[in-house]
């Protein structure tokens, strides 16, 4: 009985972990992690509107689930456009523009959730997710997005990596905009399908943590692209395995495990730095 109850949650966190790790690898290489953080909060108002419209039209749970995904994804598009426009204003950096959009998106989500209260779904399910209540439809959406992302990487991974490492290359300038849009689209989609399990706040951990943990440890882009989704899946299922018997929040546990993984990945560097410092002191003496 317990195994059947955990089937869909386990599948979902494994899939979104692998998807977040794969997309996060490109987000990390293209310096889009803070952008991804802004997008996670920007999905909140769109998700609320999607559920409100679906409820008004009389849709059932599966219809509201689909509307949540559609609303979350579509709601980020104007925010991304706003972010890019703000970055063109003198005196506002891209990081500053992302911060403005992050705050505006999160605040507007709370405003809409209060305005249309009571919602058919709890606001907490938008913010931190509820992995134990994910449905087969949620798993299917996440699985379909993972397959789509894998196809994108298989067909155009080399071009995307080249764009990340050398975006100003004149030979690739004509395609740079298209590659950027592909990476942005992957980020938006991966954040959207992660909402039921880990919400809009915690989804950034599965995008940022695997790449941040492996970046100082791997020496090739191939190992990086293979290792990030594998580590993301492991963090997702590992967090769930810890949370269920301990009766903890699965989303919060996954986020903490991601943070611990990043810290653990820095231990070899810290130890090497400490040994180097001791050697330098010994040489001086």
Short mmCIF file of C-alpha atoms in Angstrom, two decimals:
data_model
loop_
_atom_site.label_atom_id
_atom_site.label_comp_id
_atom_site.label_asym_id
_atom_site.label_seq_id
_atom_site.Cartn_x
_atom_site.Cartn_y
_atom_site.Cartn_z
CA UNK A 1 0.00 0.00 0.00
CA UNK A 2 2.74 2.46 0.98
CA UNK A 3 4.73 1.58 -2.13
CA UNK A 4 1.74 2.36 -4.36
CA UNK A 5 1.21 5.71 -2.61
CA UNK A 6 4.85 6.63 -3.17
CA UNK A 7 5.00 5.54 -6.82
CA UNK A 8 3.90 8.79 -8.42
CA UNK A 9 5.75 11.08 -5.97
CA UNK A 10 8.95 9.07 -6.49
CA UNK A 11 8.59 9.15 -10.26
CA UNK A 12 7.85 12.86 -10.24
CA UNK A 13 10.77 13.97 -8.08
CA UNK A 14 13.14 11.74 -10.04
CA UNK A 15 11.98 13.19 -13.34
CA UNK A 16 12.02 16.83 -12.27
CA UNK A 17 15.39 16.27 -10.61
CA UNK A 18 16.86 14.93 -13.84
CA UNK A 19 15.17 17.69 -15.87
CA UNK A 20 16.30 20.42 -13.48
CA UNK A 21 19.86 19.11 -13.54
CA UNK A 22 19.97 18.96 -17.34
CA UNK A 23 18.48 22.42 -17.83
CA UNK A 24 20.50 23.79 -14.93
CA UNK A 25 23.71 22.73 -16.65
CA UNK A 26 22.96 25.12 -19.52
CA UNK A 27 21.63 27.79 -17.15
CA UNK A 28 24.90 27.61 -15.22
CA UNK A 29 27.09 27.72 -18.32
CA UNK A 30 25.06 30.60 -19.79
CA UNK A 31 25.10 32.48 -16.46
CA UNK A 32 21.29 32.29 -16.17
CA UNK A 33 20.92 30.98 -12.62
CA UNK A 34 19.64 34.27 -11.19
CA UNK A 35 17.34 34.56 -14.19
CA UNK A 36 16.00 31.11 -13.33
CA UNK A 37 15.47 32.23 -9.73
CA UNK A 38 13.39 35.17 -10.97
CA UNK A 39 11.38 32.92 -13.25
CA UNK A 40 10.50 30.55 -10.39
CA UNK A 41 8.77 33.41 -8.61
CA UNK A 42 7.30 34.73 -11.84
CA UNK A 43 5.35 31.51 -12.36
CA UNK A 44 3.28 32.21 -9.25
CA UNK A 45 0.80 34.77 -10.69
CA UNK A 46 0.36 32.81 -13.92
CA UNK A 47 -0.33 29.61 -12.01
CA UNK A 48 -2.94 31.35 -9.86
CA UNK A 49 -4.70 32.83 -12.89
CA UNK A 50 -4.62 29.50 -14.70
CA UNK A 51 -6.36 27.72 -11.81
CA UNK A 52 -8.88 30.54 -11.35
CA UNK A 53 -9.86 30.48 -15.03
CA UNK A 54 -10.07 26.67 -15.06
CA UNK A 55 -12.28 26.69 -11.95
CA UNK A 56 -14.55 29.36 -13.46
CA UNK A 57 -14.96 27.20 -16.57
CA UNK A 58 -15.91 24.21 -14.44
CA UNK A 59 -12.81 22.11 -15.10
CA UNK A 60 -12.02 19.17 -12.85
CA UNK A 61 -8.73 18.41 -11.10
CA UNK A 62 -6.97 17.28 -14.27
CA UNK A 63 -8.19 20.37 -16.11
CA UNK A 64 -6.98 22.65 -13.33
CA UNK A 65 -3.63 20.85 -13.34
CA UNK A 66 -3.22 21.51 -17.06
CA UNK A 67 -4.37 25.12 -16.59
CA UNK A 68 -1.81 25.56 -13.80
CA UNK A 69 0.99 24.50 -16.14
CA UNK A 70 -0.26 26.62 -19.03
CA UNK A 71 -0.82 29.66 -16.83
CA UNK A 72 2.56 29.34 -15.09
CA UNK A 73 4.41 29.04 -18.40
CA UNK A 74 2.52 31.78 -20.24
CA UNK A 75 2.63 34.09 -17.22
CA UNK A 76 6.41 34.18 -17.27
CA UNK A 77 6.62 35.36 -20.88
CA UNK A 78 5.66 39.02 -20.21
CA UNK A 79 7.89 39.01 -17.13
CA UNK A 80 10.85 37.78 -19.19
CA UNK A 81 10.13 40.50 -21.77
CA UNK A 82 9.98 43.06 -18.96
CA UNK A 83 13.26 41.77 -17.53
CA UNK A 84 15.04 42.08 -20.86
CA UNK A 85 13.65 45.58 -21.42
CA UNK A 86 14.68 46.76 -17.96
CA UNK A 87 18.21 45.51 -18.61
CA UNK A 88 18.48 47.92 -21.57
CA UNK A 89 17.87 50.95 -19.35
CA UNK A 90 21.15 52.72 -18.42
CA UNK A 91 22.01 52.11 -14.80
CA UNK A 92 20.04 48.86 -14.46
CA UNK A 93 22.11 45.70 -14.76
CA UNK A 94 20.74 42.35 -15.85
CA UNK A 95 20.95 41.19 -12.24
CA UNK A 96 19.06 44.27 -11.08
CA UNK A 97 16.37 43.70 -13.73
CA UNK A 98 16.02 40.08 -12.60
CA UNK A 99 15.66 41.23 -8.99
CA UNK A 100 12.91 43.68 -9.91
CA UNK A 101 10.99 41.01 -11.83
CA UNK A 102 11.48 38.48 -9.01
CA UNK A 103 9.90 40.86 -6.50
CA UNK A 104 7.13 42.02 -8.84
CA UNK A 105 6.21 38.48 -9.87
CA UNK A 106 6.07 37.13 -6.34
CA UNK A 107 4.11 40.13 -5.04
CA UNK A 108 1.59 39.97 -7.88
CA UNK A 109 1.12 36.25 -7.23
CA UNK A 110 0.23 36.90 -3.61
CA UNK A 111 -2.06 39.76 -4.64
CA UNK A 112 -3.95 37.55 -7.09
CA UNK A 113 -4.16 34.68 -4.61
CA UNK A 114 -5.73 37.03 -2.06
CA UNK A 115 -7.98 38.73 -4.60
CA UNK A 116 -9.49 35.44 -5.81
CA UNK A 117 -9.58 33.82 -2.39
CA UNK A 118 -10.61 31.09 -1.71
CA UNK A 119 -8.78 29.24 -4.43
CA UNK A 120 -9.60 25.65 -5.39
CA UNK A 121 -6.01 24.78 -4.49
CA UNK A 122 -4.02 25.87 -1.44
CA UNK A 123 -1.57 28.73 -1.98
CA UNK A 124 1.07 26.65 -0.21
CA UNK A 125 0.88 24.15 -3.05
CA UNK A 126 2.05 26.90 -5.41
CA UNK A 127 4.88 28.05 -3.16
CA UNK A 128 6.40 24.89 -1.68
CA UNK A 129 4.58 22.16 -3.58
CA UNK A 130 2.93 19.02 -2.28
CA UNK A 131 4.82 16.07 -3.66
CA UNK A 132 2.63 13.46 -1.97
CA UNK A 133 -0.43 14.67 -3.90
CA UNK A 134 1.03 14.66 -7.40
CA UNK A 135 -1.16 12.96 -9.98
CA UNK A 136 -0.41 10.72 -12.95
CA UNK A 137 -1.03 13.78 -15.13
CA UNK A 138 1.69 15.69 -13.26
CA UNK A 139 4.11 12.82 -13.86
CA UNK A 140 3.15 12.71 -17.53
CA UNK A 141 3.71 16.44 -17.98
CA UNK A 142 7.13 16.23 -16.31
CA UNK A 143 8.09 13.10 -18.27
CA UNK A 144 7.08 14.69 -21.57
CA UNK A 145 9.14 17.77 -20.80
CA UNK A 146 12.16 15.63 -19.90
CA UNK A 147 11.89 13.78 -23.21
CA UNK A 148 11.60 17.09 -25.07
CA UNK A 149 14.64 18.52 -23.28
CA UNK A 150 16.69 15.39 -24.04
CA UNK A 151 15.76 15.67 -27.73
CA UNK A 152 16.81 19.33 -27.76
CA UNK A 153 20.16 18.47 -26.19
CA UNK A 154 20.76 15.49 -28.49
CA UNK A 155 19.98 17.51 -31.61
CA UNK A 156 21.53 20.83 -30.68
CA UNK A 157 23.60 20.34 -27.54
CA UNK A 158 26.91 21.21 -29.20
CA UNK A 159 25.55 24.48 -30.56
CA UNK A 160 24.09 25.40 -27.17
CA UNK A 161 27.39 24.67 -25.43
CA UNK A 162 29.27 26.71 -28.02
CA UNK A 163 26.85 29.58 -27.41
CA UNK A 164 27.38 29.37 -23.64
CA UNK A 165 31.18 29.41 -23.90
CA UNK A 166 31.51 31.92 -26.74
CA UNK A 167 28.28 33.92 -27.18
CA UNK A 168 30.11 36.76 -28.97
CA UNK A 169 31.58 34.55 -31.68
CA UNK A 170 30.85 36.37 -34.98
CA UNK A 171 30.34 33.07 -36.79
CA UNK A 172 27.53 32.19 -34.40
CA UNK A 173 26.12 35.69 -33.90
CA UNK A 174 23.18 35.09 -36.23
CA UNK A 175 22.10 32.06 -34.20
CA UNK A 176 22.89 33.44 -30.76
CA UNK A 177 19.40 34.82 -30.26
CA UNK A 178 17.83 31.49 -31.15
CA UNK A 179 20.12 29.57 -28.81
CA UNK A 180 19.35 32.00 -26.01
CA UNK A 181 15.62 31.54 -26.55
CA UNK A 182 16.01 27.75 -26.46
CA UNK A 183 17.80 27.91 -23.09
CA UNK A 184 15.25 30.36 -21.71
CA UNK A 185 12.41 28.14 -22.91
CA UNK A 186 13.93 25.08 -21.25
CA UNK A 187 14.26 26.98 -17.98
CA UNK A 188 10.66 28.18 -18.10
CA UNK A 189 9.30 24.73 -18.90
CA UNK A 190 11.37 22.92 -16.26
CA UNK A 191 10.29 25.35 -13.55
CA UNK A 192 6.65 25.00 -14.61
CA UNK A 193 6.46 21.20 -14.39
CA UNK A 194 8.23 21.22 -11.00
CA UNK A 195 5.52 23.31 -9.32
CA UNK A 196 3.30 20.43 -8.06
CA UNK A 197 6.19 18.76 -6.24
CA UNK A 198 8.43 21.57 -4.99
CA UNK A 199 6.50 24.74 -5.76
CA UNK A 200 7.66 28.04 -7.21
CA UNK A 201 10.13 28.81 -4.40
CA UNK A 202 12.07 25.57 -4.12
CA UNK A 203 12.26 24.56 -7.79
CA UNK A 204 15.38 26.68 -8.24
CA UNK A 205 17.30 24.25 -6.01
CA UNK A 206 16.98 21.38 -8.50
CA UNK A 207 18.16 23.68 -11.29
CA UNK A 208 21.09 25.35 -9.54
CA UNK A 209 22.42 22.74 -7.12
CA UNK A 210 23.54 19.90 -9.44
CA UNK A 211 25.44 22.27 -11.73
CA UNK A 212 26.94 24.22 -8.84
CA UNK A 213 28.04 21.00 -7.14
CA UNK A 214 29.62 19.39 -10.20
CA UNK A 215 31.21 22.46 -11.81
CA UNK A 216 34.41 22.34 -9.72
CA UNK A 217 34.66 18.55 -9.94
CA UNK A 218 34.30 17.65 -13.64
CA UNK A 219 36.70 18.40 -16.48
CA UNK A 220 34.57 18.03 -19.62
CA UNK A 221 31.27 19.38 -20.86
CA UNK A 222 30.12 15.84 -21.67
CA UNK A 223 30.66 14.70 -18.08
CA UNK A 224 28.94 17.86 -16.88
CA UNK A 225 25.83 17.31 -19.04
CA UNK A 226 25.59 13.65 -18.01
CA UNK A 227 26.38 14.21 -14.34
CA UNK A 228 23.97 17.10 -13.70
CA UNK A 229 20.73 15.25 -14.52
CA UNK A 230 21.99 12.11 -12.77
CA UNK A 231 22.79 14.08 -9.62
CA UNK A 232 19.51 16.00 -9.86
CA UNK A 233 17.52 12.76 -9.99
CA UNK A 234 19.50 11.39 -7.05
CA UNK A 235 18.87 14.53 -4.98
CA UNK A 236 15.16 14.42 -5.76
CA UNK A 237 14.60 10.79 -4.82
CA UNK A 238 17.05 11.06 -1.91
CA UNK A 239 15.17 14.00 -0.42
CA UNK A 240 11.89 12.13 -0.71
CA UNK A 241 13.42 9.03 0.89
CA UNK A 242 14.52 11.12 3.88
CA UNK A 243 11.32 13.15 4.18
CA UNK A 244 8.75 10.35 4.13
CA UNK A 245 9.91 8.27 7.14
CA UNK A 246 10.86 11.43 9.05
CA UNK A 247 7.49 13.05 8.24
CA UNK A 248 9.15 16.19 6.92
CA UNK A 249 8.27 18.48 4.05
CA UNK A 250 9.52 16.72 0.93
CA UNK A 251 10.19 19.96 -0.95
CA UNK A 252 12.07 21.48 1.97
CA UNK A 253 14.06 18.30 2.53
CA UNK A 254 15.05 18.15 -1.15
CA UNK A 255 16.15 21.79 -1.00
CA UNK A 256 18.26 21.19 2.13
CA UNK A 257 19.82 18.10 0.58
CA UNK A 258 20.69 20.16 -2.51
CA UNK A 259 22.36 22.78 -0.32
CA UNK A 260 24.30 20.10 1.57
CA UNK A 261 25.45 18.60 -1.73
CA UNK A 262 26.83 21.94 -2.93
CA UNK A 263 28.65 22.48 0.36
CA UNK A 264 30.08 18.95 0.25
CA UNK A 265 31.39 19.52 -3.27
CA UNK A 266 33.52 22.39 -1.97
CA UNK A 267 35.24 20.30 0.71
CA UNK A 268 38.06 19.08 -1.60
CA UNK A 269 38.84 22.68 -2.53
CA UNK A 270 38.83 23.79 1.09
CA UNK A 271 41.11 20.91 2.09
CA UNK A 272 43.47 21.62 -0.81
CA UNK A 273 43.53 25.30 0.13
CA UNK A 274 44.26 24.48 3.76
CA UNK A 275 47.12 22.15 2.76
CA UNK A 276 48.51 24.82 0.45
CA UNK A 277 48.39 27.39 3.24
CA UNK A 278 50.20 25.06 5.65
CA UNK A 279 52.88 24.32 3.05
CA UNK A 280 53.37 28.01 2.36
CA UNK A 281 53.79 28.71 6.07
CA UNK A 282 56.21 25.81 6.42
CA UNK A 283 58.29 27.09 3.48
CA UNK A 284 58.51 30.54 5.05
CA UNK A 285 59.73 29.04 8.31
#
